[in-house]
Amino acid sequence: QVELVESGGGLVQPGGSLGLSCAASGTILSLTNLGWYRQAPGKEREMVATITGGGSTKYADSVKGRFTISRDNAKRTVYLQMNSLKPEDTAIYYCHADLLGNFKYWGQGTQVTVSS
């Protein structure tokens, strides 16, 4: 029943900005931690940013100061605003949900490509 659908990916030049959205259904968002992960070709999937139901955030060191994660439970959406993008940010970005710390779900992913 839980479904996560990402949108907003695309091609952007280095130094540019891009905003990602993830629409969630089938879960009680107030009890759900949300996050964004990414996977570059040939690399392991890594955490980019997470946000708890109470609004506490964590960021990977590589994106701290450039990316901002936020959520709107009324809209059932989690966002990732990406600024000052670098070529190394190129990856498939996945939305993640963790219900009660035990039930984990993934979106299908959206491609972000940073290139001149």
PDB file of C-alpha atoms in Angstrom:
ATOM      1  CA  GLN A   1       0.000   0.000   0.000  1.00  0.00           C
ATOM      2  CA  VAL A   2       2.879   2.406   0.680  1.00  0.00           C
ATOM      3  CA  GLU A   3       3.995   4.231  -2.448  1.00  0.00           C
ATOM      4  CA  LEU A   4       6.697   6.854  -2.945  1.00  0.00           C
ATOM      5  CA  VAL A   5       6.879   8.746  -6.237  1.00  0.00           C
ATOM      6  CA  GLU A   6       9.808  11.049  -6.980  1.00  0.00           C
ATOM      7  CA  SER A   7       9.780  13.935  -9.438  1.00  0.00           C
ATOM      8  CA  GLY A   8      11.933  16.909 -10.405  1.00  0.00           C
ATOM      9  CA  GLY A   9      15.059  15.260 -11.729  1.00  0.00           C
ATOM     10  CA  GLY A  10      16.756  16.383 -14.894  1.00  0.00           C
ATOM     11  CA  LEU A  11      19.850  17.910 -16.460  1.00  0.00           C
ATOM     12  CA  VAL A  12      21.445  20.970 -14.890  1.00  0.00           C
ATOM     13  CA  GLN A  13      24.747  22.802 -15.339  1.00  0.00           C
ATOM     14  CA  PRO A  14      27.365  22.866 -12.568  1.00  0.00           C
ATOM     15  CA  GLY A  15      26.505  25.580 -10.065  1.00  0.00           C
ATOM     16  CA  GLY A  16      22.831  25.336 -10.883  1.00  0.00           C
ATOM     17  CA  SER A  17      19.883  24.339  -8.730  1.00  0.00           C
ATOM     18  CA  LEU A  18      17.245  21.654  -8.835  1.00  0.00           C
ATOM     19  CA  GLY A  19      14.344  20.741  -6.587  1.00  0.00           C
ATOM     20  CA  LEU A  20      13.124  17.191  -6.016  1.00  0.00           C
ATOM     21  CA  SER A  21       9.761  16.139  -4.635  1.00  0.00           C
ATOM     22  CA  CYS A  22       8.488  12.836  -3.306  1.00  0.00           C
ATOM     23  CA  ALA A  23       4.783  12.208  -2.867  1.00  0.00           C
ATOM     24  CA  ALA A  24       3.930   9.589  -0.251  1.00  0.00           C
ATOM     25  CA  SER A  25       0.787   7.551   0.168  1.00  0.00           C
ATOM     26  CA  GLY A  26      -0.310   4.645   2.314  1.00  0.00           C
ATOM     27  CA  THR A  27       1.508   5.583   5.524  1.00  0.00           C
ATOM     28  CA  ILE A  28       1.010   7.812   8.560  1.00  0.00           C
ATOM     29  CA  LEU A  29       3.595  10.501   7.885  1.00  0.00           C
ATOM     30  CA  SER A  30       3.754  11.754  11.478  1.00  0.00           C
ATOM     31  CA  LEU A  31       5.192   8.363  12.413  1.00  0.00           C
ATOM     32  CA  THR A  32       7.490   8.163   9.415  1.00  0.00           C
ATOM     33  CA  ASN A  33      11.063   9.315   8.964  1.00  0.00           C
ATOM     34  CA  LEU A  34      11.779  10.432   5.401  1.00  0.00           C
ATOM     35  CA  GLY A  35      14.952  10.822   3.419  1.00  0.00           C
ATOM     36  CA  TRP A  36      16.791  11.040   0.158  1.00  0.00           C
ATOM     37  CA  TYR A  37      19.468   8.624  -0.983  1.00  0.00           C
ATOM     38  CA  ARG A  38      21.429   8.531  -4.209  1.00  0.00           C
ATOM     39  CA  GLN A  39      23.331   6.010  -6.261  1.00  0.00           C
ATOM     40  CA  ALA A  40      25.863   6.903  -8.930  1.00  0.00           C
ATOM     41  CA  PRO A  41      26.884   4.398 -11.631  1.00  0.00           C
ATOM     42  CA  GLY A  42      29.158   1.747 -10.151  1.00  0.00           C
ATOM     43  CA  LYS A  43      28.787   3.161  -6.643  1.00  0.00           C
ATOM     44  CA  GLU A  44      26.956   2.107  -3.495  1.00  0.00           C
ATOM     45  CA  ARG A  45      23.746   3.838  -2.535  1.00  0.00           C
ATOM     46  CA  GLU A  46      24.427   6.579   0.008  1.00  0.00           C
ATOM     47  CA  MET A  47      22.378   8.733   2.337  1.00  0.00           C
ATOM     48  CA  VAL A  48      21.990  12.323   1.202  1.00  0.00           C
ATOM     49  CA  ALA A  49      19.597  13.772   3.763  1.00  0.00           C
ATOM     50  CA  THR A  50      17.001  12.600   6.280  1.00  0.00           C
ATOM     51  CA  ILE A  51      14.227  14.286   8.223  1.00  0.00           C
ATOM     52  CA  THR A  52      12.244  12.933  11.161  1.00  0.00           C
ATOM     53  CA  GLY A  53       8.571  13.437  11.833  1.00  0.00           C
ATOM     54  CA  GLY A  54       9.581  16.178  14.265  1.00  0.00           C
ATOM     55  CA  GLY A  55      11.639  17.992  11.651  1.00  0.00           C
ATOM     56  CA  SER A  56      15.155  17.039  12.755  1.00  0.00           C
ATOM     57  CA  THR A  57      17.514  16.821   9.783  1.00  0.00           C
ATOM     58  CA  LYS A  58      20.792  15.149   8.933  1.00  0.00           C
ATOM     59  CA  TYR A  59      22.966  15.625   5.866  1.00  0.00           C
ATOM     60  CA  ALA A  60      25.858  13.868   4.250  1.00  0.00           C
ATOM     61  CA  ASP A  61      29.024  15.927   4.627  1.00  0.00           C
ATOM     62  CA  SER A  62      29.317  16.167   0.857  1.00  0.00           C
ATOM     63  CA  VAL A  63      26.025  18.072   0.531  1.00  0.00           C
ATOM     64  CA  LYS A  64      25.898  20.019   3.794  1.00  0.00           C
ATOM     65  CA  GLY A  65      25.331  23.699   3.133  1.00  0.00           C
ATOM     66  CA  ARG A  66      24.161  23.063  -0.425  1.00  0.00           C
ATOM     67  CA  PHE A  67      21.099  20.821  -0.037  1.00  0.00           C
ATOM     68  CA  THR A  68      18.016  21.323   2.117  1.00  0.00           C
ATOM     69  CA  ILE A  69      15.476  18.654   3.010  1.00  0.00           C
ATOM     70  CA  SER A  70      11.979  19.593   4.132  1.00  0.00           C
ATOM     71  CA  ARG A  71       8.585  17.979   4.534  1.00  0.00           C
ATOM     72  CA  ASP A  72       4.939  18.956   4.424  1.00  0.00           C
ATOM     73  CA  ASN A  73       2.801  16.302   6.068  1.00  0.00           C
ATOM     74  CA  ALA A  74      -0.427  17.975   4.966  1.00  0.00           C
ATOM     75  CA  LYS A  75       0.722  17.664   1.359  1.00  0.00           C
ATOM     76  CA  ARG A  76       2.231  14.247   2.066  1.00  0.00           C
ATOM     77  CA  THR A  77       5.434  15.362   0.386  1.00  0.00           C
ATOM     78  CA  VAL A  78       9.133  15.491   1.173  1.00  0.00           C
ATOM     79  CA  TYR A  79      11.418  17.851  -0.744  1.00  0.00           C
ATOM     80  CA  LEU A  80      15.097  18.146  -1.520  1.00  0.00           C
ATOM     81  CA  GLN A  81      16.333  21.541  -2.688  1.00  0.00           C
ATOM     82  CA  MET A  82      19.742  21.192  -4.307  1.00  0.00           C
ATOM     83  CA  ASN A  83      21.883  24.281  -4.873  1.00  0.00           C
ATOM     84  CA  SER A  84      25.431  24.771  -6.152  1.00  0.00           C
ATOM     85  CA  LEU A  85      25.277  21.426  -7.892  1.00  0.00           C
ATOM     86  CA  LYS A  86      28.489  19.648  -8.825  1.00  0.00           C
ATOM     87  CA  PRO A  87      29.170  16.932 -11.411  1.00  0.00           C
ATOM     88  CA  GLU A  88      29.742  14.479  -8.559  1.00  0.00           C
ATOM     89  CA  ASP A  89      26.109  14.977  -7.530  1.00  0.00           C
ATOM     90  CA  THR A  90      25.086  13.088 -10.664  1.00  0.00           C
ATOM     91  CA  ALA A  91      23.112  10.025  -9.578  1.00  0.00           C
ATOM     92  CA  ILE A  92      19.715   8.456  -9.330  1.00  0.00           C
ATOM     93  CA  TYR A  93      18.004   9.982  -6.318  1.00  0.00           C
ATOM     94  CA  TYR A  94      15.659   7.787  -4.300  1.00  0.00           C
ATOM     95  CA  CYS A  95      13.019   8.778  -1.807  1.00  0.00           C
ATOM     96  CA  HIS A  96      12.975   6.683   1.375  1.00  0.00           C
ATOM     97  CA  ALA A  97      10.412   6.216   4.129  1.00  0.00           C
ATOM     98  CA  ASP A  98      10.890   4.486   7.479  1.00  0.00           C
ATOM     99  CA  LEU A  99       7.695   3.797   9.386  1.00  0.00           C
ATOM    100  CA  LEU A 100       8.156   3.270  13.139  1.00  0.00           C
ATOM    101  CA  GLY A 101      11.824   2.529  12.524  1.00  0.00           C
ATOM    102  CA  ASN A 102      10.969  -0.917  11.188  1.00  0.00           C
ATOM    103  CA  PHE A 103       9.052  -0.704   7.914  1.00  0.00           C
ATOM    104  CA  LYS A 104      11.162   0.676   5.085  1.00  0.00           C
ATOM    105  CA  TYR A 105      10.061   1.738   1.616  1.00  0.00           C
ATOM    106  CA  TRP A 106      11.741   3.095  -1.504  1.00  0.00           C
ATOM    107  CA  GLY A 107      10.650   5.123  -4.489  1.00  0.00           C
ATOM    108  CA  GLN A 108      11.616   4.232  -8.050  1.00  0.00           C
ATOM    109  CA  GLY A 109      14.172   7.023  -8.288  1.00  0.00           C
ATOM    110  CA  THR A 110      14.689  10.106 -10.432  1.00  0.00           C
ATOM    111  CA  GLN A 111      17.802  10.877 -12.473  1.00  0.00           C
ATOM    112  CA  VAL A 112      19.840  13.986 -11.686  1.00  0.00           C
ATOM    113  CA  THR A 113      22.626  14.817 -14.125  1.00  0.00           C
ATOM    114  CA  VAL A 114      25.006  17.728 -13.528  1.00  0.00           C
ATOM    115  CA  SER A 115      27.009  18.477 -16.654  1.00  0.00           C
ATOM    116  CA  SER A 116      28.196  21.384 -18.778  1.00  0.00           C
TER     117      SER A 116
END
